[in-house]
Each structure stands twice: as C-alpha cells, then as structure tokens.
Amino acid sequence: MTTITAKISNEKDVKVLKEILERFGIQYIIDESAEDYTFSKAQIADFERSQLEFLEGKTTAKSWDDIKKN
C-alpha cells in the first residue's frame, strides 16, 4: 500500500480529486484542518442560544435526514 499526501487549497480541486479517486475505486481520507473552521462571535452566540433553548425544552433536535435536505 502507498500513501500520498497532498495539500489542496482550492475547494473545487478537492471536489474534482474526490471524483477521480472514487472513479478509480481508490480509498481516501480527507483531513481538514480545524483552523479552516473559525466561527464569528455572532455564530458562537447563536450556537449557545440554540443549545440553551434545546436544554430548556423550547426546541427539539432535527433528524440528520432533515438537516441534509436543507
């Protein structure tokens, strides 16, 4: 088995490379840096508000199938 590591900065290139690997039946793992996912203060406040509403019973959780539809 051979492992190839590539750093790809363009998201469109990642999509194309995934399609190629899948067509050739090559198994792959995508390791995305957590640094790429920074949240604004407003987003964090919204997450915290949603969590509090859920814990207080004011809202319910959505199923993963419903989330994927959106």
PDB file of N, CA and C in Angstrom:
ATOM      1  N   MET A   1       0.845  -1.178   0.000  1.00  0.00           N
ATOM      2  CA  MET A   1       0.000   0.000   0.000  1.00  0.00           C
ATOM      3  C   MET A   1       0.890   1.241   0.000  1.00  0.00           C
ATOM      4  N   THR A   2       0.469   2.261  -0.726  1.00  0.00           N
ATOM      5  CA  THR A   2       1.187   3.523  -0.798  1.00  0.00           C
ATOM      6  C   THR A   2       0.278   4.636  -0.305  1.00  0.00           C
ATOM      7  N   THR A   3       0.834   5.547   0.464  1.00  0.00           N
ATOM      8  CA  THR A   3       0.086   6.700   0.950  1.00  0.00           C
ATOM      9  C   THR A   3       0.628   7.944   0.272  1.00  0.00           C
ATOM     10  N   ILE A   4      -0.269   8.753  -0.248  1.00  0.00           N
ATOM     11  CA  ILE A   4       0.092  10.013  -0.883  1.00  0.00           C
ATOM     12  C   ILE A   4      -0.578  11.132  -0.095  1.00  0.00           C
ATOM     13  N   THR A   5       0.186  12.144   0.260  1.00  0.00           N
ATOM     14  CA  THR A   5      -0.355  13.289   0.974  1.00  0.00           C
ATOM     15  C   THR A   5      -0.254  14.506   0.059  1.00  0.00           C
ATOM     16  N   ALA A   6      -1.357  15.214  -0.103  1.00  0.00           N
ATOM     17  CA  ALA A   6      -1.374  16.413  -0.934  1.00  0.00           C
ATOM     18  C   ALA A   6      -2.085  17.525  -0.169  1.00  0.00           C
ATOM     19  N   LYS A   7      -1.571  18.730  -0.270  1.00  0.00           N
ATOM     20  CA  LYS A   7      -2.219  19.894   0.341  1.00  0.00           C
ATOM     21  C   LYS A   7      -2.920  20.657  -0.767  1.00  0.00           C
ATOM     22  N   ILE A   8      -4.232  20.747  -0.681  1.00  0.00           N
ATOM     23  CA  ILE A   8      -5.036  21.375  -1.727  1.00  0.00           C
ATOM     24  C   ILE A   8      -5.768  22.560  -1.110  1.00  0.00           C
ATOM     25  N   SER A   9      -5.555  23.729  -1.656  1.00  0.00           N
ATOM     26  CA  SER A   9      -6.167  24.926  -1.084  1.00  0.00           C
ATOM     27  C   SER A   9      -7.457  25.335  -1.795  1.00  0.00           C
ATOM     28  N   ASN A  10      -7.673  24.866  -3.007  1.00  0.00           N
ATOM     29  CA  ASN A  10      -8.860  25.234  -3.773  1.00  0.00           C
ATOM     30  C   ASN A  10      -9.941  24.163  -3.595  1.00  0.00           C
ATOM     31  N   GLU A  11     -11.079  24.552  -3.050  1.00  0.00           N
ATOM     32  CA  GLU A  11     -12.161  23.604  -2.775  1.00  0.00           C
ATOM     33  C   GLU A  11     -12.663  22.906  -4.041  1.00  0.00           C
ATOM     34  N   LYS A  12     -12.646  23.599  -5.180  1.00  0.00           N
ATOM     35  CA  LYS A  12     -13.073  22.980  -6.437  1.00  0.00           C
ATOM     36  C   LYS A  12     -12.141  21.841  -6.823  1.00  0.00           C
ATOM     37  N   ASP A  13     -10.849  22.020  -6.573  1.00  0.00           N
ATOM     38  CA  ASP A  13      -9.881  20.961  -6.871  1.00  0.00           C
ATOM     39  C   ASP A  13     -10.109  19.744  -5.987  1.00  0.00           C
ATOM     40  N   VAL A  14     -10.495  19.973  -4.736  1.00  0.00           N
ATOM     41  CA  VAL A  14     -10.779  18.864  -3.824  1.00  0.00           C
ATOM     42  C   VAL A  14     -11.941  18.038  -4.374  1.00  0.00           C
ATOM     43  N   LYS A  15     -12.981  18.715  -4.836  1.00  0.00           N
ATOM     44  CA  LYS A  15     -14.144  18.026  -5.382  1.00  0.00           C
ATOM     45  C   LYS A  15     -13.764  17.175  -6.603  1.00  0.00           C
ATOM     46  N   VAL A  16     -12.972  17.739  -7.493  1.00  0.00           N
ATOM     47  CA  VAL A  16     -12.548  17.014  -8.699  1.00  0.00           C
ATOM     48  C   VAL A  16     -11.692  15.809  -8.324  1.00  0.00           C
ATOM     49  N   LEU A  17     -10.765  16.014  -7.403  1.00  0.00           N
ATOM     50  CA  LEU A  17      -9.890  14.919  -6.994  1.00  0.00           C
ATOM     51  C   LEU A  17     -10.690  13.793  -6.338  1.00  0.00           C
ATOM     52  N   LYS A  18     -11.683  14.139  -5.528  1.00  0.00           N
ATOM     53  CA  LYS A  18     -12.537  13.120  -4.913  1.00  0.00           C
ATOM     54  C   LYS A  18     -13.255  12.301  -5.979  1.00  0.00           C
ATOM     55  N   GLU A  19     -13.771  12.971  -7.006  1.00  0.00           N
ATOM     56  CA  GLU A  19     -14.471  12.274  -8.084  1.00  0.00           C
ATOM     57  C   GLU A  19     -13.532  11.310  -8.805  1.00  0.00           C
ATOM     58  N   ILE A  20     -12.301  11.752  -9.063  1.00  0.00           N
ATOM     59  CA  ILE A  20     -11.326  10.889  -9.742  1.00  0.00           C
ATOM     60  C   ILE A  20     -11.005   9.668  -8.892  1.00  0.00           C
ATOM     61  N   LEU A  21     -10.733   9.898  -7.616  1.00  0.00           N
ATOM     62  CA  LEU A  21     -10.404   8.778  -6.730  1.00  0.00           C
ATOM     63  C   LEU A  21     -11.550   7.779  -6.647  1.00  0.00           C
ATOM     64  N   GLU A  22     -12.770   8.279  -6.559  1.00  0.00           N
ATOM     65  CA  GLU A  22     -13.933   7.395  -6.494  1.00  0.00           C
ATOM     66  C   GLU A  22     -14.100   6.600  -7.786  1.00  0.00           C
ATOM     67  N   ARG A  23     -13.874   7.222  -8.935  1.00  0.00           N
ATOM     68  CA  ARG A  23     -13.994   6.527 -10.219  1.00  0.00           C
ATOM     69  C   ARG A  23     -12.992   5.387 -10.341  1.00  0.00           C
ATOM     70  N   PHE A  24     -11.793   5.593  -9.787  1.00  0.00           N
ATOM     71  CA  PHE A  24     -10.769   4.561  -9.838  1.00  0.00           C
ATOM     72  C   PHE A  24     -10.879   3.574  -8.683  1.00  0.00           C
ATOM     73  N   GLY A  25     -11.845   3.780  -7.803  1.00  0.00           N
ATOM     74  CA  GLY A  25     -12.040   2.882  -6.674  1.00  0.00           C
ATOM     75  C   GLY A  25     -10.938   2.975  -5.634  1.00  0.00           C
ATOM     76  N   ILE A  26     -10.327   4.137  -5.535  1.00  0.00           N
ATOM     77  CA  ILE A  26      -9.234   4.340  -4.585  1.00  0.00           C
ATOM     78  C   ILE A  26      -9.802   4.885  -3.275  1.00  0.00           C
ATOM     79  N   GLN A  27      -9.469   4.203  -2.189  1.00  0.00           N
ATOM     80  CA  GLN A  27      -9.910   4.669  -0.873  1.00  0.00           C
ATOM     81  C   GLN A  27      -9.116   5.911  -0.496  1.00  0.00           C
ATOM     82  N   TYR A  28      -9.774   6.856   0.157  1.00  0.00           N
ATOM     83  CA  TYR A  28      -9.102   8.084   0.556  1.00  0.00           C
ATOM     84  C   TYR A  28      -9.670   8.598   1.859  1.00  0.00           C
ATOM     85  N   ILE A  29      -8.886   9.418   2.519  1.00  0.00           N
ATOM     86  CA  ILE A  29      -9.302  10.084   3.748  1.00  0.00           C
ATOM     87  C   ILE A  29      -9.012  11.565   3.565  1.00  0.00           C
ATOM     88  N   ILE A  30      -9.979  12.388   3.910  1.00  0.00           N
ATOM     89  CA  ILE A  30      -9.779  13.834   3.835  1.00  0.00           C
ATOM     90  C   ILE A  30      -9.589  14.350   5.256  1.00  0.00           C
ATOM     91  N   ASP A  31      -8.476  14.989   5.490  1.00  0.00           N
ATOM     92  CA  ASP A  31      -8.136  15.534   6.798  1.00  0.00           C
ATOM     93  C   ASP A  31      -8.119  17.051   6.675  1.00  0.00           C
ATOM     94  N   GLU A  32      -9.196  17.672   7.131  1.00  0.00           N
ATOM     95  CA  GLU A  32      -9.295  19.117   7.034  1.00  0.00           C
ATOM     96  C   GLU A  32      -8.881  19.745   8.358  1.00  0.00           C
ATOM     97  N   SER A  33      -8.106  20.782   8.285  1.00  0.00           N
ATOM     98  CA  SER A  33      -7.618  21.463   9.470  1.00  0.00           C
ATOM     99  C   SER A  33      -8.767  22.154  10.204  1.00  0.00           C
ATOM    100  N   ALA A  34      -8.752  22.029  11.508  1.00  0.00           N
ATOM    101  CA  ALA A  34      -9.767  22.711  12.315  1.00  0.00           C
ATOM    102  C   ALA A  34      -9.628  24.221  12.201  1.00  0.00           C
ATOM    103  N   GLU A  35      -8.451  24.697  11.821  1.00  0.00           N
ATOM    104  CA  GLU A  35      -8.232  26.132  11.667  1.00  0.00           C
ATOM    105  C   GLU A  35      -9.061  26.711  10.526  1.00  0.00           C
ATOM    106  N   ASP A  36      -9.506  25.860   9.602  1.00  0.00           N
ATOM    107  CA  ASP A  36     -10.322  26.318   8.484  1.00  0.00           C
ATOM    108  C   ASP A  36     -11.749  26.631   8.909  1.00  0.00           C
ATOM    109  N   TYR A  37     -12.114  26.236  10.115  1.00  0.00           N
ATOM    110  CA  TYR A  37     -13.483  26.395  10.593  1.00  0.00           C
ATOM    111  C   TYR A  37     -13.514  27.343  11.777  1.00  0.00           C
ATOM    112  N   THR A  38     -13.338  28.605  11.504  1.00  0.00           N
ATOM    113  CA  THR A  38     -13.428  29.602  12.559  1.00  0.00           C
ATOM    114  C   THR A  38     -14.825  30.210  12.525  1.00  0.00           C
ATOM    115  N   PHE A  39     -15.379  30.417  13.702  1.00  0.00           N
ATOM    116  CA  PHE A  39     -16.723  30.954  13.810  1.00  0.00           C
ATOM    117  C   PHE A  39     -16.666  32.380  14.357  1.00  0.00           C
ATOM    118  N   SER A  40     -17.576  33.203  13.886  1.00  0.00           N
ATOM    119  CA  SER A  40     -17.659  34.575  14.382  1.00  0.00           C
ATOM    120  C   SER A  40     -18.305  34.567  15.765  1.00  0.00           C
ATOM    121  N   LYS A  41     -18.170  35.671  16.457  1.00  0.00           N
ATOM    122  CA  LYS A  41     -18.804  35.787  17.773  1.00  0.00           C
ATOM    123  C   LYS A  41     -20.312  35.633  17.661  1.00  0.00           C
ATOM    124  N   ALA A  42     -20.895  36.157  16.593  1.00  0.00           N
ATOM    125  CA  ALA A  42     -22.340  36.047  16.388  1.00  0.00           C
ATOM    126  C   ALA A  42     -22.757  34.590  16.173  1.00  0.00           C
ATOM    127  N   GLN A  43     -21.959  33.831  15.421  1.00  0.00           N
ATOM    128  CA  GLN A  43     -22.277  32.420  15.198  1.00  0.00           C
ATOM    129  C   GLN A  43     -22.180  31.626  16.497  1.00  0.00           C
ATOM    130  N   ILE A  44     -21.154  31.898  17.282  1.00  0.00           N
ATOM    131  CA  ILE A  44     -21.000  31.198  18.563  1.00  0.00           C
ATOM    132  C   ILE A  44     -22.164  31.532  19.482  1.00  0.00           C
ATOM    133  N   ALA A  45     -22.570  32.800  19.527  1.00  0.00           N
ATOM    134  CA  ALA A  45     -23.710  33.200  20.354  1.00  0.00           C
ATOM    135  C   ALA A  45     -24.983  32.493  19.901  1.00  0.00           C
ATOM    136  N   ASP A  46     -25.161  32.331  18.587  1.00  0.00           N
ATOM    137  CA  ASP A  46     -26.332  31.630  18.057  1.00  0.00           C
ATOM    138  C   ASP A  46     -26.302  30.153  18.442  1.00  0.00           C
ATOM    139  N   PHE A  47     -25.128  29.522  18.363  1.00  0.00           N
ATOM    140  CA  PHE A  47     -24.999  28.120  18.789  1.00  0.00           C
ATOM    141  C   PHE A  47     -25.364  27.968  20.261  1.00  0.00           C
ATOM    142  N   GLU A  48     -24.842  28.875  21.089  1.00  0.00           N
ATOM    143  CA  GLU A  48     -25.104  28.811  22.527  1.00  0.00           C
ATOM    144  C   GLU A  48     -26.589  29.028  22.826  1.00  0.00           C
ATOM    145  N   ARG A  49     -27.207  29.962  22.091  1.00  0.00           N
ATOM    146  CA  ARG A  49     -28.650  30.208  22.278  1.00  0.00           C
ATOM    147  C   ARG A  49     -29.450  28.973  21.903  1.00  0.00           C
ATOM    148  N   SER A  50     -29.100  28.355  20.787  1.00  0.00           N
ATOM    149  CA  SER A  50     -29.798  27.146  20.343  1.00  0.00           C
ATOM    150  C   SER A  50     -29.637  26.013  21.351  1.00  0.00           C
ATOM    151  N   GLN A  51     -28.441  25.879  21.890  1.00  0.00           N
ATOM    152  CA  GLN A  51     -28.193  24.825  22.873  1.00  0.00           C
ATOM    153  C   GLN A  51     -29.038  25.063  24.127  1.00  0.00           C
ATOM    154  N   LEU A  52     -29.070  26.299  24.609  1.00  0.00           N
ATOM    155  CA  LEU A  52     -29.849  26.631  25.795  1.00  0.00           C
ATOM    156  C   LEU A  52     -31.332  26.370  25.555  1.00  0.00           C
ATOM    157  N   GLU A  53     -31.847  26.772  24.394  1.00  0.00           N
ATOM    158  CA  GLU A  53     -33.257  26.531  24.072  1.00  0.00           C
ATOM    159  C   GLU A  53     -33.557  25.038  24.042  1.00  0.00           C
ATOM    160  N   PHE A  54     -32.636  24.253  23.518  1.00  0.00           N
ATOM    161  CA  PHE A  54     -32.834  22.803  23.476  1.00  0.00           C
ATOM    162  C   PHE A  54     -32.851  22.230  24.886  1.00  0.00           C
ATOM    163  N   LEU A  55     -31.894  22.639  25.701  1.00  0.00           N
ATOM    164  CA  LEU A  55     -31.811  22.112  27.068  1.00  0.00           C
ATOM    165  C   LEU A  55     -33.014  22.529  27.910  1.00  0.00           C
ATOM    166  N   GLU A  56     -33.584  23.683  27.614  1.00  0.00           N
ATOM    167  CA  GLU A  56     -34.772  24.155  28.336  1.00  0.00           C
ATOM    168  C   GLU A  56     -36.057  23.556  27.773  1.00  0.00           C
ATOM    169  N   GLY A  57     -35.955  22.774  26.716  1.00  0.00           N
ATOM    170  CA  GLY A  57     -37.134  22.142  26.132  1.00  0.00           C
ATOM    171  C   GLY A  57     -37.939  23.048  25.227  1.00  0.00           C
ATOM    172  N   LYS A  58     -37.385  24.192  24.853  1.00  0.00           N
ATOM    173  CA  LYS A  58     -38.105  25.128  23.995  1.00  0.00           C
ATOM    174  C   LYS A  58     -38.043  24.730  22.527  1.00  0.00           C
ATOM    175  N   THR A  59     -37.043  23.951  22.156  1.00  0.00           N
ATOM    176  CA  THR A  59     -36.917  23.464  20.789  1.00  0.00           C
ATOM    177  C   THR A  59     -36.563  21.986  20.824  1.00  0.00           C
ATOM    178  N   THR A  60     -36.698  21.337  19.683  1.00  0.00           N
ATOM    179  CA  THR A  60     -36.320  19.933  19.590  1.00  0.00           C
ATOM    180  C   THR A  60     -35.198  19.798  18.570  1.00  0.00           C
ATOM    181  N   ALA A  61     -34.517  18.703  18.633  1.00  0.00           N
ATOM    182  CA  ALA A  61     -33.439  18.449  17.683  1.00  0.00           C
ATOM    183  C   ALA A  61     -34.028  17.942  16.373  1.00  0.00           C
ATOM    184  N   LYS A  62     -33.366  18.266  15.266  1.00  0.00           N
ATOM    185  CA  LYS A  62     -33.780  17.779  13.956  1.00  0.00           C
ATOM    186  C   LYS A  62     -33.056  16.471  13.668  1.00  0.00           C
ATOM    187  N   SER A  63     -33.699  15.614  12.891  1.00  0.00           N
ATOM    188  CA  SER A  63     -33.019  14.395  12.477  1.00  0.00           C
ATOM    189  C   SER A  63     -31.980  14.746  11.410  1.00  0.00           C
ATOM    190  N   TRP A  64     -30.957  13.905  11.278  1.00  0.00           N
ATOM    191  CA  TRP A  64     -29.901  14.150  10.300  1.00  0.00           C
ATOM    192  C   TRP A  64     -30.474  14.190   8.885  1.00  0.00           C
ATOM    193  N   ASP A  65     -31.490  13.385   8.583  1.00  0.00           N
ATOM    194  CA  ASP A  65     -32.108  13.386   7.251  1.00  0.00           C
ATOM    195  C   ASP A  65     -32.740  14.739   6.950  1.00  0.00           C
ATOM    196  N   ASP A  66     -33.389  15.350   7.941  1.00  0.00           N
ATOM    197  CA  ASP A  66     -33.978  16.675   7.748  1.00  0.00           C
ATOM    198  C   ASP A  66     -32.915  17.736   7.530  1.00  0.00           C
ATOM    199  N   ILE A  67     -31.827  17.629   8.255  1.00  0.00           N
ATOM    200  CA  ILE A  67     -30.733  18.593   8.107  1.00  0.00           C
ATOM    201  C   ILE A  67     -30.116  18.497   6.721  1.00  0.00           C
ATOM    202  N   LYS A  68     -29.912  17.266   6.225  1.00  0.00           N
ATOM    203  CA  LYS A  68     -29.311  17.092   4.906  1.00  0.00           C
ATOM    204  C   LYS A  68     -30.195  17.664   3.797  1.00  0.00           C
ATOM    205  N   LYS A  69     -31.495  17.653   3.981  1.00  0.00           N
ATOM    206  CA  LYS A  69     -32.403  18.194   2.964  1.00  0.00           C
ATOM    207  C   LYS A  69     -32.190  19.684   2.745  1.00  0.00           C
ATOM    208  N   ASN A  70     -31.811  20.389   3.810  1.00  0.00           N
ATOM    209  CA  ASN A  70     -31.598  21.832   3.726  1.00  0.00           C
ATOM    210  C   ASN A  70     -30.197  22.103   3.257  1.00  0.00           C
TER     211      ASN A  70
END
